XYZ file of C-alpha atoms in Angstrom:
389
model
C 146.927 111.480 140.226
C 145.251 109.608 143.332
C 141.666 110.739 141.948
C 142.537 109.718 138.866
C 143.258 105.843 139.534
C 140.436 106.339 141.789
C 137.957 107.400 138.924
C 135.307 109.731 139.165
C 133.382 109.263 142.288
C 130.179 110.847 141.394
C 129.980 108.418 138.012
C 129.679 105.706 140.872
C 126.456 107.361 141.732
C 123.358 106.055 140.362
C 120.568 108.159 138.359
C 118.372 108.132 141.570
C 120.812 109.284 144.092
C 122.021 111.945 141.028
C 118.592 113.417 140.679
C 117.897 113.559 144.073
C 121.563 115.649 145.454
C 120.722 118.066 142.397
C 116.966 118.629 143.362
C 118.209 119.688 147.130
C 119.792 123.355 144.653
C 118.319 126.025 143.321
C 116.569 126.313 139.863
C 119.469 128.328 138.735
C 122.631 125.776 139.836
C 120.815 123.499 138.570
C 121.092 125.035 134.607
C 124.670 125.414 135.990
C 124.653 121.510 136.390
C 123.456 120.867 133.027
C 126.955 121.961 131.639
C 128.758 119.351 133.804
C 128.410 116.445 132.050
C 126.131 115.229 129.208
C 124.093 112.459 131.376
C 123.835 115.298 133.830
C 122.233 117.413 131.036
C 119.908 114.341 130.244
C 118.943 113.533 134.028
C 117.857 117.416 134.252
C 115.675 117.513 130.964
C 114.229 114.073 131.256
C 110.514 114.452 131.956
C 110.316 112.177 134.489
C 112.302 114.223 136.664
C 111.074 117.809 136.185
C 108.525 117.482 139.230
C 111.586 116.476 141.888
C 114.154 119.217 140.265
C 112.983 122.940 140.693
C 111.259 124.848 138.146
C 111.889 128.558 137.328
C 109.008 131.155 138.839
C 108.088 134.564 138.296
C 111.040 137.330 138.304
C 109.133 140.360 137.554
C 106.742 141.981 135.003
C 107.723 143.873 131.557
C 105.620 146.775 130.973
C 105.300 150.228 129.242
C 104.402 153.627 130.928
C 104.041 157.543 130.574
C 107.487 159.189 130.922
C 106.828 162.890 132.194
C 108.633 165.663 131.864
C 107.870 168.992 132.630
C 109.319 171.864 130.054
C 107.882 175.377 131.619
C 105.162 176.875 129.590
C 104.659 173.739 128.090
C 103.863 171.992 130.589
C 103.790 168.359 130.854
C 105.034 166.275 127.657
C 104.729 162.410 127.536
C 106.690 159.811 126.271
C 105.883 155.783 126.101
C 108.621 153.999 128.036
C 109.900 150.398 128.588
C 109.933 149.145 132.519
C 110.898 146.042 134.503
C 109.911 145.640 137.939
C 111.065 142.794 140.415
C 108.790 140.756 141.912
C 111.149 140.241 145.352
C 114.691 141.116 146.069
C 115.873 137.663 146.560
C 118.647 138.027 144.351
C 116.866 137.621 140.936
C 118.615 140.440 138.616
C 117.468 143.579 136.986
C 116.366 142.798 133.052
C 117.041 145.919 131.353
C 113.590 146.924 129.830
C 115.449 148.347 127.110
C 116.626 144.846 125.857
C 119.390 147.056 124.482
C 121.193 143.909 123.066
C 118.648 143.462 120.144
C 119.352 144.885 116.773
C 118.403 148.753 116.494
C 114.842 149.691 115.261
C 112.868 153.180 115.613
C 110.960 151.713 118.057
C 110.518 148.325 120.012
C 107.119 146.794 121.453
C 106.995 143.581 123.966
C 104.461 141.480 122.534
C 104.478 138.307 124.834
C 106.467 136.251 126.739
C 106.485 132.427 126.798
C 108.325 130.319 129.281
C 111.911 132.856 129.470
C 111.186 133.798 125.781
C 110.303 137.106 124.862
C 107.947 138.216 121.369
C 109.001 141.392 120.568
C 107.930 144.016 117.248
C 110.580 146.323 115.703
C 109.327 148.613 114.264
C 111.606 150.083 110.629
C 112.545 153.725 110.031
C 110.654 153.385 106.512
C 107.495 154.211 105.207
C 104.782 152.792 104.778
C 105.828 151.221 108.324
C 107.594 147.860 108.124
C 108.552 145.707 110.702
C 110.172 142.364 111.805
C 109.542 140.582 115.031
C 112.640 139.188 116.793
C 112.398 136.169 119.525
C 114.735 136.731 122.762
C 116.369 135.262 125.479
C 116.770 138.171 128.532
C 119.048 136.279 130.872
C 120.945 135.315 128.157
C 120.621 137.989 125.589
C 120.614 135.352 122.639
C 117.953 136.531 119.843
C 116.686 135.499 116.227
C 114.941 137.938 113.394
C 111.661 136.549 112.592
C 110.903 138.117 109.119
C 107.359 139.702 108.548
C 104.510 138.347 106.927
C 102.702 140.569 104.015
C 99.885 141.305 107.555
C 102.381 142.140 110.066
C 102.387 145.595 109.603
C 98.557 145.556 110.189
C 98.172 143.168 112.481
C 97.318 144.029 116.085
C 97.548 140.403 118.103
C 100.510 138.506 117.599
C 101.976 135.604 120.585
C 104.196 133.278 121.241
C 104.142 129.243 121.942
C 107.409 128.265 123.424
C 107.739 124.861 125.952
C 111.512 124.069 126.201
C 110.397 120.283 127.662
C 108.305 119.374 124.226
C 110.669 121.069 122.021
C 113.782 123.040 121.799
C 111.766 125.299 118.618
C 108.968 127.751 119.260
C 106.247 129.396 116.853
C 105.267 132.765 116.721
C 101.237 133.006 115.976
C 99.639 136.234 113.639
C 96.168 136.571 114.562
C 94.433 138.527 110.661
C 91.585 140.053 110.722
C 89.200 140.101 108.024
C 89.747 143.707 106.829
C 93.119 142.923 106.666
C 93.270 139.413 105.253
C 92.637 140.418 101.697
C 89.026 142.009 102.051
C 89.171 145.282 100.381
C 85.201 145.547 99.869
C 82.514 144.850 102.240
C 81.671 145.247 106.205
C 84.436 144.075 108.474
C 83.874 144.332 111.905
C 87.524 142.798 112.928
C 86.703 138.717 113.261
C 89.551 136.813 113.158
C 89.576 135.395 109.345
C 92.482 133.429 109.579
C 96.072 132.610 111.488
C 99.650 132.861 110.671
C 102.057 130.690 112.196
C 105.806 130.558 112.182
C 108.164 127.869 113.372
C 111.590 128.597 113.992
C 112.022 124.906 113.288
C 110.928 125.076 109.203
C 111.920 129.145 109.570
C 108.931 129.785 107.257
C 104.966 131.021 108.078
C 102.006 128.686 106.832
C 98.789 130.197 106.665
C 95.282 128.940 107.665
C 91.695 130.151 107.582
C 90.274 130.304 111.468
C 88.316 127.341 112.487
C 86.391 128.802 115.465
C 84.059 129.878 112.866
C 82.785 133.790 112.455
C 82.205 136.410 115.105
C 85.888 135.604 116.740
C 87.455 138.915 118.223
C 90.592 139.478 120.166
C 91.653 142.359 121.427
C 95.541 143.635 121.917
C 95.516 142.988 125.331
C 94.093 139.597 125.845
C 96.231 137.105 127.745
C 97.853 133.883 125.909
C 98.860 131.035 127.027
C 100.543 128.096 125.843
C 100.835 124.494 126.908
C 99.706 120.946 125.453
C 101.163 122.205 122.093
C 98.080 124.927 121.465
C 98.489 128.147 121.822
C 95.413 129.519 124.267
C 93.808 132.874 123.969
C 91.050 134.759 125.176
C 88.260 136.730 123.957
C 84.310 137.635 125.662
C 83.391 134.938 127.555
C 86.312 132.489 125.715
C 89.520 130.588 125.482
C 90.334 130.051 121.940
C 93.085 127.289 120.945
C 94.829 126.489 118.111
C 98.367 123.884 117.685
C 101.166 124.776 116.235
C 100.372 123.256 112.763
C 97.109 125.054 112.414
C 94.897 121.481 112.305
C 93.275 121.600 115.199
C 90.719 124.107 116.896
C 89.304 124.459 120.377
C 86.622 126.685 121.650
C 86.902 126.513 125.905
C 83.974 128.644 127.554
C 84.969 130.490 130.585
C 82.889 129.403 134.116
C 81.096 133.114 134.272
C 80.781 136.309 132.834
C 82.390 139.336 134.027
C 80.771 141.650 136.353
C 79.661 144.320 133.564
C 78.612 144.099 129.920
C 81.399 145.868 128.441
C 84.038 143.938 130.864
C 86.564 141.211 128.978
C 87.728 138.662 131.135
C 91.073 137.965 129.737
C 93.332 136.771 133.089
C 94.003 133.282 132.058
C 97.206 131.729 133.438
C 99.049 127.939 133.022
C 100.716 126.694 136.004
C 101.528 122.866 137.106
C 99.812 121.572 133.811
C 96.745 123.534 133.780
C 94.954 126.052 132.924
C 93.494 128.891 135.641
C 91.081 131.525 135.156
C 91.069 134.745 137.493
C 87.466 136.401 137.367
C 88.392 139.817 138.752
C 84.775 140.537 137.395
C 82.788 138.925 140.301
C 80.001 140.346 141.274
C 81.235 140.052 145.060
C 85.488 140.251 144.655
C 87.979 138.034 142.953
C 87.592 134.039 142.438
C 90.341 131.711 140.954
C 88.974 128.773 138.713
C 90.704 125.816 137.608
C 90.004 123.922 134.315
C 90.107 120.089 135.839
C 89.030 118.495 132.948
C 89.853 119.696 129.770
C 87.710 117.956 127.072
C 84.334 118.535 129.590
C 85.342 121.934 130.055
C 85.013 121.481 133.761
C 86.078 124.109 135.691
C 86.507 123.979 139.500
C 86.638 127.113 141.907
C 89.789 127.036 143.688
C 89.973 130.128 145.607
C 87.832 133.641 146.173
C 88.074 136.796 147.986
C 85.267 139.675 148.961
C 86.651 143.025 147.838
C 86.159 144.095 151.774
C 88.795 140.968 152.379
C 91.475 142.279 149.012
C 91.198 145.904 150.080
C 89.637 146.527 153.216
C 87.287 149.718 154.483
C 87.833 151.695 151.378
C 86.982 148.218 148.964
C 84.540 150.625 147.063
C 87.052 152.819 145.330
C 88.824 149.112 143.674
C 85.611 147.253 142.933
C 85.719 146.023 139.135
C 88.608 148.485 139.118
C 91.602 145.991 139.494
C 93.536 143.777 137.286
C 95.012 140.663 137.893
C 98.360 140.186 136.269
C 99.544 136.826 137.544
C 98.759 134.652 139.901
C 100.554 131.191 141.512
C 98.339 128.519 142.944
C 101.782 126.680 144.302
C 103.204 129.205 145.926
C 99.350 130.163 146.950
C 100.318 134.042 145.394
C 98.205 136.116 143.382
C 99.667 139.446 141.614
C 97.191 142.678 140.614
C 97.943 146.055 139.789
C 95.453 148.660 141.239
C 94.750 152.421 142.705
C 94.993 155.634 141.178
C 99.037 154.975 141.389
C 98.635 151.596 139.399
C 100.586 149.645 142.320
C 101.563 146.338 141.542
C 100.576 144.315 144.690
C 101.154 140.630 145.970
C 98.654 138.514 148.032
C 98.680 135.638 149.621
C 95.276 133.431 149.265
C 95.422 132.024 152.584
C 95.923 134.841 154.741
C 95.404 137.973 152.132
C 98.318 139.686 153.403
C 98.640 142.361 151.248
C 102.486 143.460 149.763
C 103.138 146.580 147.362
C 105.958 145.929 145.228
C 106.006 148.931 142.887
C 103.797 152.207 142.161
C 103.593 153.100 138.660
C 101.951 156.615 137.554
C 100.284 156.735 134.041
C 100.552 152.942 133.290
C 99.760 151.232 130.496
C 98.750 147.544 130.357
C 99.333 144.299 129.431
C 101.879 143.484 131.933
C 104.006 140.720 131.255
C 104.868 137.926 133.261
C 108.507 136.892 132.914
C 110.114 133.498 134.183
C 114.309 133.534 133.794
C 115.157 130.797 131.068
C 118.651 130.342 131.732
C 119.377 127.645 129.088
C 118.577 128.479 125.295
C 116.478 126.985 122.529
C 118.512 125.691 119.545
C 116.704 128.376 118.091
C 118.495 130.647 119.496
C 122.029 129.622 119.077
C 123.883 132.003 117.053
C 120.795 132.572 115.006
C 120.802 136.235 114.140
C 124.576 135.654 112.669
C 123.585 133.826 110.213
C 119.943 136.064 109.101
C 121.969 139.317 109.615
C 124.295 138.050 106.429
């Protein structure tokens, strides 16, 4: 009754002072706080104040490895697997690899992830193979069916664009070859001929021929990115971007070549508005690059590290043999997985300590990056109700 005639005290507190108690909690609380009060909600996802409030970093990687078992005189038998592995045990949960809230399918690949969203191919129990993709939230196991395209089922690159601060929709991007995109005659030699996109916003695909011209290839494991509304991708000696409404084109050449011919340097990374590149292919060790300016395509060398400095006395046995998985010029980190046991190992730039989080047998790459999204896209609200009528 007394707080009552009182009022509320903290409406007495101005947008300033609001901001500034709520920036002093953790990324987590302060989702929590966005529930409290609708020009709470606003304060948070104003842009103005994202570089005060805390920002969600990396959890842990998704990957898939070699399940062994061993059945006497068969010996060993294999089996493809789904993993999660933490990145630190400072109280960031366990994601279930087997994301076992999604709708059943014969089998389930991770695609991508985007900002806390998840791309992710399930694969039918028909024939010929069909599929649909379904978009996910882990950490708060909200989903939505993204129907196939008439290519899906033969194409090999498909990502996600996803920024929660630009808008509450996100587009899932089909990358077609051209023996797939209605060649049947003729030498292909898989070029990109044109690009699918979906928005979740229009739920329908629109369709566009390529405009980085011929002799564009991407292979399944090349890193994407997404951030200034284009989704970025690499390819030999490329990033190749394209917006959400398929109008505009970017070709972005990367500062060096890798270290061998046959080497694809696809370790591109966005953090804190920009856009890195990790050269593991150095002639010398690793070097972290920078794109300052991004209509010059100047690119500025940030950090680097001799492979005698990563791995010390026995360097030789890593060299061009490493892969970096993620790295975080704020938090001056840099992940990699390496060795014959596929460890996934943190560094820090400054003083290379080295820190083995996890060692995987028989691994299989890409590993994903995942950053906890604890608030969900309208997208995502009570979607799959309504497309699983």
């Amino acid at each position: 009754m007394e707080r009552a005639l009182m009022g509320d005290p903290l409406s007495k507190l101005t947008d300033d002072v609001l901001v500034d108690i709520i920036s002093r909690v953790s990324y987590k609380s302060t989702c929590c706080c966005q529930c409290v009060a609708r020009r709470w909600r606003n304060l948070i996802s104003h842009p103005d104040h994202r570089t005060k409030l805390h920002q969600p970093t990396l959890a842990g990687f998704f990957f898939e490895s070699y399940n062994s078992t061993y059945d006497y005189p068969k010996m060993a038998q294999y089996e493809m697997g789904h993993y999660y592995t933490r990145v630190s045990n400072d109280g960031w949960p366990h994601y279930h690899p087997s994301l076992s809230f999604l709708p059943k399918c014969k089998s389930l690949d991770i695609l991508d992830c985007c900002n806390g969203l998840l791309l992710c191919r399930c694969w039918k129990p028909t024939y010929p193979k069909t599929l649909d993709y379904v978009v996910c939230n882990p950490a708060t196991e909200k989903w939505m069916i993204v129907p196939a395209t008439n290519w899906s089922s033969q194409v090999e690159v498909a990502r996600l664009g996803f920024d929660q601060a630009a808008s509450s929709h996100f587009h899932v991007f089909e990358f077609i070859t051209d023996s797939v995109w209605g060649h049947k005659r003729g030498h292909h030699d898989g070029n990109i001929k044109a690009v699918g996109i979906y928005s979740s916003k229009t739920k329908g695909w629109s369709h566009t021929v390529t405009g980085w011209g011929n002799g564009t290839r991407i292979s399944s494991d090349s890193k994407s990115v997404f951030f200034s509304g284009m989704l970025h991708v690499t390819t030999n000696y490329l990033v190749l971007a394209v917006d959400v409404e398929g109008n505009n084109w970017k070709i972005i050449h990367l500062p060096m070549p890798p270290c061998t011919d046959n080497a694809t340097p696809k370790d591109i990374f966005p953090t804190q508005g920009q856009l890195y590149f990790a050269n593991n292919g150095a002639s010398n060790g690793f070097e972290l690059w920078v794109l300052e300016n991004y209509d010059s395509e100047h690119w500025t060398l940030k950090a680097k590290a001799s492979y005698l400095e990563m791995f010390g006395t026995n360097h030789s046995y890593y060299d061009c043999g490493y892969s970096v998985i993620s790295v975080r010029p704020e938090e001056n980190v840099f992940f990699i997985v390496c060795g014959n046991k596929a460890s996934v190992v943190s560094y820090k730039m400054d003083s290379l300590n080295r820190n083995v989080i996890d060692d995987i047998v028989w691994s299989k790459t890409p590993y994903i990056p995942y950053v906890p999204l604890f608030s969900d896209s309208e997208s995502l609200a009570d979607e799959h109700q309504v497309l699983l009528q």
